[in-house]
Amino acid sequence: MESRVQQLHIMFFPHLSHGHLIPSIDMARVFASHGVKATIISTPLNAPIISEITEMDKQIGLEIHIRIINFPSTEAALPEGCENLASTTSPQMFNNFFKALTLLQQPLEDILEECRPNCLVADTAFPWATEVAGRASRPYTDDKTTATKLFQRSR
């Protein structure tokens, strides 16, 4: 009987601000350097930031990918192109930006169902990620000491 070893796949869902993106990218790179397939979930306008940092990793053969999720700017009364916290220019835009983040729940759930990663590392800015992981039938553990939430799918 032949047993097949599957590559571990971890998805990262960072908050859409530079101060959260960069550490999440670094964490994904560390995992990828140890043979783990790492996928960072991001928006179209934040993806180039990630690509710029991870391009060299890909060239040396590390499995580090970007999965695009559309940002609901219009639905949250934000101008097109406002996909990063740094793009907000008023208290109202700031509030609308966080409203838009809550609208990412269903797209995240869809990605988890489609890709079926072993693990999701979600920023604490997404407190609803726990529920999303639960609906996707993933037991989870809450690791507040590293300011992330970790969800692991049972095999």
PDB file of C-alpha atoms in Angstrom, residues 19-21 28 33 35 39 44 48 51 64 72 77 83 89 101 108 113 122 140 143 146 154:
ATOM      1  CA  GLY A  19       2.567  47.347   9.810  1.00  0.00           C
ATOM      2  CA  HIS A  20       0.651  44.068   9.632  1.00  0.00           C
ATOM      3  CA  LEU A  21       1.418  42.994   6.053  1.00  0.00           C
ATOM      4  CA  ALA A  28       5.055  33.150   5.418  1.00  0.00           C
ATOM      5  CA  SER A  33      11.886  28.236   3.692  1.00  0.00           C
ATOM      6  CA  GLY A  35       9.228  23.384   2.829  1.00  0.00           C
ATOM      7  CA  THR A  39      -0.227  31.456   0.558  1.00  0.00           C
ATOM      8  CA  PRO A  44      -5.294  43.565  -5.854  1.00  0.00           C
ATOM      9  CA  PRO A  48       2.396  44.176  -5.421  1.00  0.00           C
ATOM     10  CA  SER A  51       5.173  40.260  -4.711  1.00  0.00           C
ATOM     11  CA  ILE A  64       5.041  31.155  -1.608  1.00  0.00           C
ATOM     12  CA  PRO A  72     -15.396  45.691  -1.116  1.00  0.00           C
ATOM     13  CA  ALA A  77     -18.693  53.623   0.718  1.00  0.00           C
ATOM     14  CA  GLU A  83      -7.542  48.916  -0.012  1.00  0.00           C
ATOM     15  CA  THR A  89      -7.799  60.242   4.803  1.00  0.00           C
ATOM     16  CA  LEU A 101     -12.949  44.352   6.429  1.00  0.00           C
ATOM     17  CA  LEU A 108     -12.451  34.173   3.045  1.00  0.00           C
ATOM     18  CA  GLU A 113     -13.409  25.790   1.079  1.00  0.00           C
ATOM     19  CA  ALA A 122      -5.396  35.391  10.543  1.00  0.00           C
ATOM     20  CA  TYR A 140      -8.636  26.015  15.945  1.00  0.00           C
ATOM     21  CA  ASP A 143      -2.652  32.079  20.221  1.00  0.00           C
ATOM     22  CA  THR A 146       1.783  36.183  18.871  1.00  0.00           C
ATOM     23  CA  SER A 154      -8.067  18.033  11.045  1.00  0.00           C
TER      24      SER A 154
END
